[in-house]
Amino acid sequence: MDYLPIFCQLRGKACLIVGGGDVAERKTRLLMQAGASITVSAKSFTQPFYDWQQQQITLIEGEFSAQLLTNKWLVIAATDDPVLNQTISQLCEQQQLFCNVVDSPKQASFIMPSIIDRSPLMVAVSSGGRSPVLARLLREKLEALLPQHLGKLAEYAGYLRRRVKHYYQTINERRRFWEKLLVHDRLAQALANHQSQQVEQITQALFDAPLDDRGEVILVGAGPGDPGLLTLKGLQQIQLADVIVYDRLVSQPILDLVRRDAELIFVGKQAGFHCVPQAQINQTLLEQAKRGKRVVRLKGGDPFIFGRGGEELETLFQANIPFTVVPGITAASGCAAYSGIPLTHRDYAQSVRLITGHVQKGSDLDWQNLAAERQTLVFYMGLSQAQHIADNLIKNGMAATTAIAIVEQGTLAKQKVITGQLHQLANLANYAHSPSLIIIGDVVKLRTQLRWFADNDVAIH
Ligand code: SAH
């Protein structure tokens, strides 16, 4: 270890910054946030320094003088003169004063990390001066991963500490309580929205329920396949889960992102076998949650669009298991974007219909309505019904030459797009495999200009 990371309490402590330019400005801002009592010495200052003068900083205009080091806790040499920076660093060394030299970690006795500030929670990242860009990239990743509300949650945890200590006798019980509270999505949301009544209600409910009985289910939409299309919240949830219940449409790259020690339960159709019946899936969710687990039900696309998410939640509702829902990008949005087919367009389609091709026996669709002009039709689960779809649309007045696209494995590297005309639909469907989406309407023609994703293109004229 080249550097020991420490967090310094600088509130009210005298610190010196030498330099009055942009870099010194950034350092001053940080020390101000830490509440230090700051003196800045420079030949000249940028405007913000004068604005800050009314607050807690003292400006000393002119040449640097060694006397300024007296009684300081920390020094930052941030001038654009490397010789002066080095002199300051040496003087500090003699006086056993911690000194940071900007852009020159070798001369510095402390370096400043990249920070992710969720005060009071702080994450510091450093590459030991080897690669500030790498540290910054990592910081950006962490910044995206750590929800903004974490600070509020940490603050709240601090406030609750005594109550928890009083309520639970053993460290083990307290730990289990905190593990539940700190990942409680609705609590975090209530905190972020300053809904103090709700915060108290949720907290009280957490105290009241026996510790083992606090499972919950988070229904997460995984998007159409490309892991980049998973939402930030979805990613956070799959990294917190104890158990992940997933099916066939969840792509491998997304499964690679789940917490390593989470239990994975597959409930999709495997070659030669039937799907796990819905009732059994509902039961699995219920059982896992009742065991006190944090269960993520991970579904392709959006869980509320042909995802039977509603049915699963109804079962949980009846059993009084708490749940939350994280939406996902549905196949229609994903496939449309990655195949260069805008679902609506001022000139061609004023509305879009998401339709299941898998209609329950006995009921059929309102074909006359669907055949109307100036709309885009998107059929999910439509491959095996392609003939039926084309026949009915044409019978009800849609032009047989209407443009169609079949998007297979949309948004994934293997994406294939077959385009043609409505009368060819059934024939073209023979060349596609599940999962595929059928898009019907004039907007499909725009693909010739708007295609950007390097997919496997099959155009039939
Ligand atoms: N809840 C999902 C849909 C589940 S129904 C969503 O919002 O996207 C399953 C159907 O979705 C498949 O038969 C197929 O028509 C479509 N689908 C899902 N992912 C797809 C993908 N990557 N490419 C093409 N179609 C997809």
Coordinates of C-alpha atoms and ligand atoms in Angstrom, one line a residue:
M1 CA 0.0 0.0 0.0
D2 CA 1.6 3.3 -1.1
Y3 CA -1.0 5.5 0.6
L4 CA -3.1 5.0 3.6
P5 CA -6.7 6.3 3.0
I6 CA -7.9 8.4 5.9
F7 CA -10.8 10.8 6.4
C8 CA -9.7 14.0 8.1
Q9 CA -11.9 16.1 10.4
L10 CA -10.9 19.6 9.2
R11 CA -13.8 21.6 10.6
G12 CA -12.4 24.8 12.0
K13 CA -8.8 23.8 11.4
A14 CA -6.4 26.1 9.8
C15 CA -5.3 25.1 6.3
L16 CA -3.3 26.9 3.7
I17 CA -3.7 26.9 -0.1
V18 CA -1.0 28.5 -2.2
G19 CA -2.3 29.5 -5.6
G20 CA -5.2 31.6 -6.9
G21 CA -6.2 30.0 -10.2
D22 CA -8.7 27.3 -11.4
V23 CA -6.9 24.4 -9.7
A24 CA -6.6 26.2 -6.4
E25 CA -10.3 27.1 -6.7
R26 CA -11.3 23.5 -6.9
K27 CA -9.2 22.6 -3.9
T28 CA -10.6 25.6 -1.9
R29 CA -14.1 24.5 -2.7
L30 CA -13.4 21.1 -1.3
L31 CA -11.8 22.4 1.9
M32 CA -14.7 24.8 2.3
Q33 CA -17.1 21.8 2.1
A34 CA -15.1 20.2 4.8
G35 CA -15.5 23.3 6.9
A36 CA -11.8 24.1 7.2
S37 CA -10.6 27.5 8.1
I38 CA -8.8 28.5 5.0
T39 CA -6.0 30.9 4.1
V40 CA -5.2 31.4 0.4
S41 CA -1.9 32.9 -0.7
A42 CA -1.4 34.0 -4.3
K43 CA -0.2 36.9 -6.4
S44 CA -3.6 37.2 -7.9
F45 CA -7.0 35.5 -7.5
T46 CA -9.9 34.5 -9.8
Q47 CA -13.2 36.1 -9.0
P48 CA -14.7 33.2 -6.9
F49 CA -12.1 33.7 -4.2
Y50 CA -13.3 37.3 -3.7
D51 CA -16.9 36.0 -3.5
W52 CA -15.8 33.5 -0.9
Q53 CA -14.0 36.1 1.2
Q54 CA -17.2 36.9 3.0
Q55 CA -17.3 33.3 4.2
Q56 CA -14.6 31.5 6.0
I57 CA -11.6 32.2 3.8
T58 CA -8.7 34.7 4.2
L59 CA -6.9 36.0 1.1
I60 CA -3.3 37.1 1.2
E61 CA -2.2 38.8 -1.9
G62 CA 1.5 38.7 -2.8
E63 CA 4.6 36.5 -2.8
F64 CA 4.4 33.2 -0.8
S65 CA 6.1 33.5 2.6
A66 CA 7.2 30.5 4.7
Q67 CA 5.6 32.2 7.7
L68 CA 2.2 31.3 6.4
L69 CA 2.9 27.6 7.3
T70 CA 2.9 28.3 11.0
N71 CA 0.1 26.6 12.9
K72 CA -1.4 25.0 9.8
W73 CA -2.8 21.4 9.7
L74 CA -2.7 20.9 5.9
V75 CA -1.1 22.7 3.0
I76 CA -1.9 22.5 -0.7
A77 CA 0.6 23.8 -3.2
A78 CA -1.5 24.7 -6.3
T79 CA 0.5 27.4 -8.1
D80 CA 1.5 27.1 -11.8
D81 CA 5.2 27.5 -10.8
P82 CA 6.7 24.0 -10.2
V83 CA 9.7 25.4 -8.5
L84 CA 7.6 27.2 -5.9
N85 CA 5.4 24.2 -5.5
Q86 CA 8.5 22.1 -4.7
T87 CA 9.9 24.7 -2.3
I88 CA 6.6 24.6 -0.4
S89 CA 6.6 20.8 -0.3
Q90 CA 10.2 20.8 1.1
L91 CA 9.4 23.4 3.8
C92 CA 6.3 21.3 4.8
E93 CA 8.5 18.2 4.9
Q94 CA 10.8 19.9 7.4
Q95 CA 8.0 21.0 9.5
Q96 CA 6.2 17.6 9.4
L97 CA 3.2 19.2 7.7
F98 CA 1.0 17.3 5.3
C99 CA 1.3 18.8 1.9
N100 CA -0.4 18.1 -1.4
V101 CA 1.2 19.3 -4.6
V102 CA -1.2 19.4 -7.5
D103 CA -0.2 17.4 -10.5
S104 CA 2.9 16.1 -8.8
P105 CA 2.0 13.2 -6.5
K106 CA 5.7 12.3 -6.1
Q107 CA 6.4 15.5 -4.2
A108 CA 3.2 15.3 -2.1
S109 CA 2.9 13.8 1.3
F110 CA -0.8 13.3 0.8
I111 CA -2.9 13.0 -2.4
M112 CA -6.5 13.8 -2.8
P113 CA -8.8 11.0 -4.0
S114 CA -11.7 11.2 -6.4
I115 CA -14.7 11.2 -4.2
I116 CA -18.3 10.2 -4.4
D117 CA -20.1 12.3 -1.9
R118 CA -23.3 10.9 -0.4
S119 CA -22.6 12.7 2.9
P120 CA -22.4 11.4 5.5
L121 CA -21.4 8.5 3.4
M122 CA -18.2 9.0 1.4
V123 CA -16.4 6.8 -1.1
A124 CA -12.9 7.7 -2.1
V125 CA -11.0 6.3 -5.1
S126 CA -7.4 6.7 -5.8
S127 CA -4.9 5.1 -8.3
G128 CA -2.0 6.3 -6.1
G129 CA -1.3 9.0 -8.7
R130 CA -0.6 6.4 -11.4
S131 CA -3.7 7.0 -13.5
P132 CA -6.1 9.8 -12.5
V133 CA -8.2 9.1 -15.5
L134 CA -8.8 5.5 -14.5
A135 CA -9.7 6.7 -11.0
R136 CA -12.1 9.2 -12.5
L137 CA -13.7 6.6 -14.7
L138 CA -14.2 4.3 -11.7
R139 CA -15.6 7.2 -9.8
E140 CA -18.1 7.8 -12.6
K141 CA -19.2 4.1 -12.5
L142 CA -19.6 4.2 -8.7
E143 CA -21.4 7.5 -9.0
A144 CA -24.0 5.9 -11.2
L145 CA -24.2 2.8 -9.1
L146 CA -24.7 4.5 -5.7
P147 CA -28.2 6.0 -5.5
Q148 CA -28.4 9.7 -4.6
H149 CA -30.5 8.9 -1.6
L150 CA -27.8 6.9 0.2
G151 CA -26.7 9.9 2.1
K152 CA -30.2 10.4 3.5
L153 CA -30.3 6.7 4.4
A154 CA -26.9 6.9 6.2
E155 CA -28.2 10.0 8.0
Y156 CA -31.4 8.2 9.0
A157 CA -29.5 5.1 10.2
G158 CA -27.4 7.4 12.4
Y159 CA -30.6 8.8 13.9
L160 CA -32.1 5.4 14.5
R161 CA -29.1 3.8 16.1
R162 CA -30.1 4.3 19.7
R163 CA -33.6 3.1 19.1
V164 CA -32.3 -0.1 17.4
K165 CA -29.8 -0.7 20.2
H166 CA -32.6 -0.4 22.7
Y167 CA -35.0 -2.6 20.8
Y168 CA -32.7 -5.6 19.9
Q169 CA -30.5 -7.2 22.5
T170 CA -28.0 -9.1 20.3
I171 CA -25.6 -7.8 17.7
N172 CA -26.9 -10.4 15.3
E173 CA -30.4 -9.2 15.6
R174 CA -29.3 -5.7 15.0
R175 CA -27.3 -6.6 12.0
R176 CA -30.3 -8.4 10.5
F177 CA -32.5 -5.4 11.2
W178 CA -30.1 -3.1 9.4
E179 CA -29.7 -5.4 6.5
K180 CA -33.5 -5.2 6.0
L181 CA -33.7 -1.4 6.6
L182 CA -30.8 -0.3 4.5
V183 CA -32.1 -2.0 1.3
H184 CA -35.7 -1.1 1.8
D185 CA -36.6 0.7 -1.4
R186 CA -39.8 2.3 -0.3
L187 CA -38.1 3.6 2.8
A188 CA -35.4 5.2 0.7
Q189 CA -37.9 6.7 -1.5
A190 CA -39.9 8.1 1.4
L191 CA -36.7 9.6 2.9
A192 CA -35.8 11.2 -0.5
N193 CA -39.3 12.7 -0.7
H194 CA -39.2 14.0 2.9
Q195 CA -42.4 12.0 3.7
S196 CA -41.6 11.7 7.4
Q197 CA -44.9 10.1 8.3
Q198 CA -44.4 7.3 5.8
V199 CA -40.8 6.9 6.9
E200 CA -42.0 6.4 10.5
Q201 CA -44.7 4.0 9.4
I202 CA -42.3 1.8 7.4
T203 CA -39.7 1.9 10.2
Q204 CA -42.3 0.9 12.7
A205 CA -43.5 -1.9 10.5
L206 CA -39.9 -3.2 10.3
F207 CA -39.6 -3.1 14.1
D208 CA -43.0 -4.8 14.5
A209 CA -42.6 -7.7 12.1
P210 CA -40.5 -10.7 13.4
L211 CA -37.1 -10.6 11.9
D212 CA -37.4 -13.8 9.9
D213 CA -40.6 -12.7 8.3
R214 CA -39.5 -9.7 6.3
G215 CA -38.9 -11.0 2.8
E216 CA -40.0 -8.9 -0.2
V217 CA -40.3 -9.3 -3.9
I218 CA -38.9 -6.8 -6.4
L219 CA -40.3 -7.2 -9.9
V220 CA -37.6 -6.0 -12.2
G221 CA -37.8 -5.5 -15.9
A222 CA -34.5 -6.6 -17.5
G223 CA -35.1 -4.9 -20.8
P224 CA -34.9 -6.6 -24.2
G225 CA -31.4 -8.1 -24.0
D226 CA -28.6 -5.6 -24.3
P227 CA -27.4 -5.3 -20.7
G228 CA -26.8 -1.6 -21.3
L229 CA -30.6 -1.2 -21.4
L230 CA -31.1 -2.4 -17.9
T231 CA -32.1 0.5 -15.7
L232 CA -29.8 1.7 -12.9
K233 CA -32.4 0.8 -10.4
G234 CA -32.7 -2.7 -12.0
L235 CA -29.0 -3.1 -11.7
Q236 CA -29.0 -2.0 -8.0
Q237 CA -31.8 -4.5 -7.3
I238 CA -30.1 -7.5 -8.9
Q239 CA -27.0 -6.7 -7.0
L240 CA -28.8 -6.7 -3.7
A241 CA -31.0 -9.8 -4.2
D242 CA -30.7 -13.0 -2.2
V243 CA -32.7 -14.9 -4.7
I244 CA -33.3 -14.2 -8.4
V245 CA -36.2 -15.9 -10.2
Y246 CA -35.8 -15.5 -13.9
D247 CA -36.9 -16.9 -17.2
R248 CA -35.8 -17.5 -20.8
L249 CA -36.0 -13.9 -22.0
V250 CA -33.4 -12.6 -19.5
S251 CA -30.1 -12.5 -21.5
Q252 CA -26.9 -14.0 -20.2
P253 CA -25.0 -10.7 -20.1
I254 CA -27.7 -9.5 -17.7
L255 CA -27.4 -12.6 -15.5
D256 CA -23.7 -12.0 -15.4
L257 CA -24.4 -8.8 -13.5
V258 CA -26.3 -10.4 -10.6
R259 CA -24.8 -10.7 -7.1
R260 CA -22.4 -13.6 -7.1
D261 CA -23.8 -15.4 -4.1
A262 CA -27.4 -14.9 -5.0
E263 CA -29.4 -18.1 -5.6
L264 CA -30.6 -18.3 -9.2
I265 CA -33.9 -20.0 -9.9
F266 CA -34.8 -20.6 -13.5
V267 CA -38.5 -20.8 -14.3
G268 CA -38.5 -20.6 -18.1
K269 CA -39.0 -23.2 -20.8
Q270 CA -36.1 -25.5 -21.4
A271 CA -35.6 -27.4 -24.7
G272 CA -38.1 -30.3 -24.7
F273 CA -39.7 -29.3 -21.5
H274 CA -42.7 -27.1 -20.8
C275 CA -42.7 -23.8 -19.0
V276 CA -43.0 -23.8 -15.3
P277 CA -46.8 -23.2 -14.8
Q278 CA -47.6 -19.6 -13.6
A279 CA -49.1 -20.9 -10.4
Q280 CA -45.9 -22.6 -9.5
I281 CA -43.9 -19.5 -10.2
N282 CA -46.2 -17.5 -8.0
Q283 CA -45.7 -20.1 -5.3
T284 CA -41.9 -20.0 -5.6
L285 CA -41.9 -16.2 -5.1
L286 CA -44.2 -16.6 -2.1
E287 CA -42.1 -19.3 -0.5
Q288 CA -38.8 -17.5 -0.9
A289 CA -40.2 -14.2 0.4
K290 CA -41.7 -16.0 3.4
R291 CA -38.3 -17.3 4.2
G292 CA -37.3 -13.7 4.7
K293 CA -35.4 -13.5 1.4
R294 CA -35.0 -10.5 -0.8
V295 CA -36.4 -11.9 -4.0
V296 CA -35.9 -10.3 -7.4
R297 CA -38.3 -11.5 -10.0
L298 CA -36.4 -10.7 -13.2
K299 CA -38.3 -10.6 -16.4
G300 CA -37.5 -9.7 -20.0
G301 CA -38.6 -6.3 -21.2
D302 CA -41.1 -4.6 -19.0
P303 CA -42.8 -6.7 -16.4
F304 CA -46.2 -5.0 -16.9
I305 CA -46.2 -5.5 -20.7
F306 CA -47.2 -9.0 -21.6
G307 CA -45.1 -10.1 -18.6
R308 CA -47.8 -11.5 -16.3
G309 CA -46.2 -9.3 -13.7
G310 CA -49.7 -8.2 -12.5
E311 CA -50.7 -11.8 -11.8
E312 CA -47.6 -12.5 -9.7
L313 CA -48.1 -9.4 -7.7
E314 CA -51.7 -10.3 -7.0
T315 CA -50.6 -13.5 -5.3
L316 CA -48.1 -11.6 -3.2
F317 CA -50.7 -9.0 -2.3
Q318 CA -53.1 -11.7 -1.0
A319 CA -50.3 -13.1 1.1
N320 CA -49.4 -9.7 2.4
I321 CA -45.8 -9.8 1.1
P322 CA -44.4 -6.3 0.3
F323 CA -43.4 -5.8 -3.3
T324 CA -42.0 -3.1 -5.6
V325 CA -41.8 -2.8 -9.4
V326 CA -38.9 -1.6 -11.5
P327 CA -40.0 -1.0 -15.1
G328 CA -37.9 -2.1 -18.0
I329 CA -37.5 -1.2 -21.7
T330 CA -40.1 -3.2 -23.5
A331 CA -39.2 -5.2 -26.6
A332 CA -41.2 -2.8 -28.8
S333 CA -39.0 0.2 -27.7
G334 CA -35.8 -1.8 -27.8
C335 CA -36.4 -3.5 -31.1
A336 CA -37.6 -0.3 -32.7
A337 CA -34.6 1.7 -31.6
Y338 CA -32.1 -0.9 -32.6
S339 CA -33.6 -1.5 -36.0
G340 CA -34.1 2.1 -37.0
I341 CA -37.9 2.0 -37.0
P342 CA -39.5 4.9 -35.1
L343 CA -42.8 3.6 -33.8
T344 CA -44.5 6.9 -34.3
H345 CA -43.8 9.5 -37.0
R346 CA -45.6 12.7 -37.8
D347 CA -46.1 11.7 -41.4
Y348 CA -46.9 8.0 -41.0
A349 CA -48.2 7.0 -37.6
Q350 CA -49.9 8.9 -34.9
S351 CA -50.3 6.0 -32.6
V352 CA -48.8 2.6 -31.8
R353 CA -50.5 -0.5 -30.6
L354 CA -48.8 -3.2 -28.6
I355 CA -50.7 -6.5 -29.3
T356 CA -50.2 -10.0 -28.2
G357 CA -50.3 -12.6 -31.0
H358 CA -51.0 -15.2 -28.4
V359 CA -54.7 -14.6 -27.9
Q360 CA -56.5 -16.8 -25.4
K361 CA -58.8 -19.3 -27.1
G362 CA -62.3 -18.1 -27.8
S363 CA -61.5 -14.4 -27.9
D364 CA -60.1 -12.7 -30.9
L365 CA -58.8 -9.3 -31.7
D366 CA -60.7 -6.3 -33.1
W367 CA -59.2 -6.7 -36.6
Q368 CA -61.2 -3.9 -38.2
N369 CA -59.8 -1.5 -35.6
L370 CA -56.3 -2.8 -36.0
A371 CA -56.4 -2.5 -39.8
A372 CA -57.1 1.3 -39.6
E373 CA -54.5 3.6 -41.2
R374 CA -51.8 5.8 -39.7
Q375 CA -50.9 3.6 -36.8
T376 CA -48.1 1.1 -36.1
L377 CA -48.9 -2.4 -34.9
V378 CA -46.4 -4.3 -32.8
F379 CA -47.2 -7.9 -32.2
Y380 CA -45.5 -9.7 -29.4
M381 CA -45.5 -13.5 -29.5
G382 CA -46.8 -13.4 -33.0
L383 CA -44.6 -15.7 -35.0
S384 CA -46.8 -18.7 -34.9
Q385 CA -49.8 -16.6 -35.7
A386 CA -48.2 -14.7 -38.6
Q387 CA -50.6 -16.2 -41.2
H388 CA -53.7 -15.4 -39.1
I389 CA -52.5 -11.8 -38.4
A390 CA -51.8 -11.1 -42.1
D391 CA -55.0 -12.7 -43.3
N392 CA -57.2 -10.8 -40.9
L393 CA -55.5 -7.4 -41.5
I394 CA -55.8 -7.8 -45.3
K395 CA -59.4 -9.0 -45.0
N396 CA -60.2 -5.9 -43.0
G397 CA -58.8 -3.5 -45.5
M398 CA -55.1 -3.1 -44.8
A399 CA -53.0 -2.9 -48.0
A400 CA -51.2 -6.2 -48.7
T401 CA -48.2 -4.1 -49.6
T402 CA -47.9 -2.5 -46.1
A403 CA -44.3 -2.7 -44.9
I404 CA -43.5 -5.2 -42.2
A405 CA -40.5 -6.1 -40.1
I406 CA -39.7 -9.1 -38.0
V407 CA -37.0 -8.3 -35.4
E408 CA -35.4 -11.4 -33.9
Q409 CA -33.3 -11.2 -30.7
G410 CA -33.6 -7.4 -30.8
T411 CA -30.9 -5.3 -29.2
L412 CA -28.5 -8.2 -28.9
A413 CA -25.4 -8.6 -31.1
K414 CA -27.3 -11.5 -32.9
Q415 CA -30.2 -9.2 -33.8
K416 CA -31.7 -10.1 -37.2
V417 CA -34.2 -8.0 -39.0
I418 CA -36.4 -9.3 -41.8
T419 CA -38.3 -6.8 -43.8
G420 CA -40.9 -7.2 -46.5
Q421 CA -44.6 -6.7 -47.1
L422 CA -47.7 -7.8 -45.2
H423 CA -48.7 -10.5 -47.7
Q424 CA -45.3 -12.1 -47.2
L425 CA -45.5 -12.2 -43.4
A426 CA -46.3 -15.8 -42.9
N427 CA -43.6 -16.9 -45.2
L428 CA -41.0 -14.6 -43.7
A429 CA -42.0 -15.8 -40.2
N430 CA -40.6 -19.2 -41.2
Y431 CA -37.1 -17.7 -41.3
A432 CA -37.3 -16.2 -37.8
H433 CA -37.0 -17.7 -34.4
S434 CA -38.2 -16.8 -31.0
P435 CA -38.1 -14.2 -29.5
S436 CA -39.2 -12.1 -32.4
L437 CA -41.3 -9.1 -32.7
I438 CA -43.5 -8.2 -35.7
I439 CA -43.8 -4.5 -36.6
I440 CA -46.4 -3.5 -39.2
G441 CA -46.8 -0.1 -40.7
D442 CA -45.4 2.6 -43.0
V443 CA -42.7 3.5 -40.4
V444 CA -40.9 0.3 -41.3
K445 CA -39.8 2.0 -44.5
L446 CA -37.7 4.5 -42.5
R447 CA -35.3 1.7 -41.7
T448 CA -33.5 2.1 -45.0
Q449 CA -32.3 5.5 -43.8
L450 CA -32.3 5.2 -40.0
R451 CA -30.7 1.8 -39.6
W452 CA -27.6 2.3 -37.4
F453 CA -27.1 -1.0 -35.6
A454 CA -24.9 -3.6 -37.4
D455 CA -27.5 -6.4 -37.4
N456 CA -28.2 -9.2 -39.8
D457 CA -30.4 -7.6 -42.4
V458 CA -32.7 -9.7 -44.6
A459 CA -34.8 -7.5 -47.0
I460 CA -37.3 -9.2 -49.3
H461 CA -38.7 -7.2 -52.1
Ligands
SAH1 N1 -42.4 -8.3 -21.0 C1 -41.8 -8.4 -22.3 C2 -42.6 -9.2 -23.3 C3 -42.8 -10.7 -22.9 S1 -43.8 -11.5 -24.1 C4 -41.5 -7.0 -22.8 O1 -41.9 -6.0 -22.3 O2 -40.7 -7.0 -23.8 C5 -42.5 -12.3 -25.0 C6 -42.4 -11.7 -26.4 O3 -41.7 -10.5 -26.4 C7 -41.6 -12.5 -27.4 O4 -42.4 -13.6 -27.9 C8 -41.3 -11.5 -28.4 O5 -42.4 -11.3 -29.3 C9 -41.0 -10.3 -27.6 N2 -39.6 -10.1 -27.3 C10 -39.1 -10.0 -26.1 N3 -37.7 -9.8 -26.1 C11 -37.5 -9.7 -27.5 C12 -36.3 -9.4 -28.2 N4 -35.1 -9.2 -27.6 N5 -36.4 -9.3 -29.5 C13 -37.6 -9.6 -30.1 N6 -38.7 -9.8 -29.5 C14 -38.7 -9.9 -28.2

